[in-house]
Amino acid sequence: MERAGLSEAPAVLVAVALTALVAALIGAVALRTRGVAFAMVTLAFAEAFSILLLSDRCGCRAARRVCRSSRKACPTCCAVS
């Protein structure tokens, strides 16, 4: 949150609020189902977020290896110095 210009306390409050909002949206969808469908919807959301978080959309993993080995500047989306 440093990039957004927020100090620690407001950044924590924003993170908690966004997390609660996402949880409420997912819960609104997931709680409409029952039984096996509930389990499948829950696992689908978990897998979707896992893929989203682990995806390497801007090539940061490769960029980090290059940055460390050649000591060149990293892409700005990676936030690696």
Tab-separated table of C-alpha atoms in Angstrom:
chain	number	residue	atom	x	y	z
A	1	MET	CA	0.000	0.000	0.000
A	2	GLU	CA	3.043	2.273	0.030
A	3	ARG	CA	2.509	2.927	-3.649
A	4	ALA	CA	-1.028	4.110	-2.900
A	5	GLY	CA	0.328	6.572	-0.351
A	6	LEU	CA	-1.278	4.945	2.690
A	7	SER	CA	0.465	4.415	5.991
A	8	GLU	CA	0.182	1.143	7.879
A	9	ALA	CA	-3.060	1.679	9.826
A	10	PRO	CA	-5.205	2.925	6.911
A	11	ALA	CA	-3.727	0.230	4.672
A	12	VAL	CA	-4.827	-2.459	7.136
A	13	LEU	CA	-8.333	-0.977	7.293
A	14	VAL	CA	-8.592	-0.875	3.497
A	15	ALA	CA	-7.328	-4.463	3.233
A	16	VAL	CA	-9.855	-5.673	5.834
A	17	ALA	CA	-12.708	-3.819	4.125
A	18	LEU	CA	-11.841	-5.205	0.684
A	19	THR	CA	-11.475	-8.714	2.085
A	20	ALA	CA	-14.876	-8.475	3.790
A	21	LEU	CA	-16.464	-7.220	0.570
A	22	VAL	CA	-15.014	-10.065	-1.501
A	23	ALA	CA	-16.029	-12.598	1.162
A	24	ALA	CA	-19.582	-11.235	1.206
A	25	LEU	CA	-19.862	-11.431	-2.588
A	26	ILE	CA	-18.521	-14.973	-2.721
A	27	GLY	CA	-20.666	-15.987	0.240
A	28	ALA	CA	-23.781	-14.575	-1.413
A	29	VAL	CA	-23.199	-16.869	-4.383
A	30	ALA	CA	-21.950	-19.936	-2.509
A	31	LEU	CA	-24.591	-19.939	0.217
A	32	ARG	CA	-27.418	-20.178	-2.330
A	33	THR	CA	-26.363	-23.752	-3.066
A	34	ARG	CA	-26.816	-26.902	-0.978
A	35	GLY	CA	-25.006	-30.205	-0.556
A	36	VAL	CA	-22.526	-31.286	-3.197
A	37	ALA	CA	-23.134	-28.132	-5.236
A	38	PHE	CA	-22.012	-26.046	-2.243
A	39	ALA	CA	-18.762	-28.003	-2.036
A	40	MET	CA	-18.170	-27.635	-5.763
A	41	VAL	CA	-18.854	-23.882	-5.774
A	42	THR	CA	-16.565	-23.399	-2.776
A	43	LEU	CA	-13.756	-25.371	-4.426
A	44	ALA	CA	-14.283	-23.532	-7.711
A	45	PHE	CA	-13.827	-20.158	-6.030
A	46	ALA	CA	-10.761	-21.410	-4.168
A	47	GLU	CA	-9.179	-22.708	-7.374
A	48	ALA	CA	-10.027	-19.554	-9.316
A	49	PHE	CA	-8.352	-17.336	-6.737
A	50	SER	CA	-5.385	-19.681	-6.522
A	51	ILE	CA	-4.868	-19.464	-10.272
A	52	LEU	CA	-5.327	-15.696	-10.175
A	53	LEU	CA	-2.783	-15.217	-7.400
A	54	LEU	CA	-0.215	-17.631	-8.786
A	55	SER	CA	-0.430	-16.483	-12.395
A	56	ASP	CA	2.583	-14.683	-13.780
A	57	ARG	CA	0.805	-12.108	-15.916
A	58	CYS	CA	3.721	-9.722	-16.383
A	59	GLY	CA	6.605	-12.186	-16.370
A	60	CYS	CA	7.794	-11.221	-12.892
A	61	ARG	CA	9.203	-14.612	-11.991
A	62	ALA	CA	11.421	-14.631	-15.037
A	63	ALA	CA	12.236	-10.956	-14.515
A	64	ARG	CA	13.360	-11.603	-10.943
A	65	ARG	CA	15.777	-14.273	-12.113
A	66	VAL	CA	17.159	-11.931	-14.760
A	67	CYS	CA	17.360	-9.010	-12.334
A	68	ARG	CA	19.258	-11.021	-9.749
A	69	SER	CA	21.654	-12.566	-12.237
A	70	SER	CA	22.404	-9.477	-14.333
A	71	ARG	CA	21.698	-6.744	-11.762
A	72	LYS	CA	19.511	-4.905	-14.281
A	73	ALA	CA	16.406	-2.933	-13.380
A	74	CYS	CA	13.272	-5.023	-12.969
A	75	PRO	CA	9.926	-4.205	-14.575
A	76	THR	CA	7.876	-1.819	-12.455
A	77	CYS	CA	5.018	-4.306	-12.069
A	78	CYS	CA	7.295	-6.673	-10.147
A	79	ALA	CA	8.301	-4.204	-7.416
A	80	VAL	CA	11.685	-5.878	-7.081
A	81	SER	CA	14.827	-3.890	-6.539
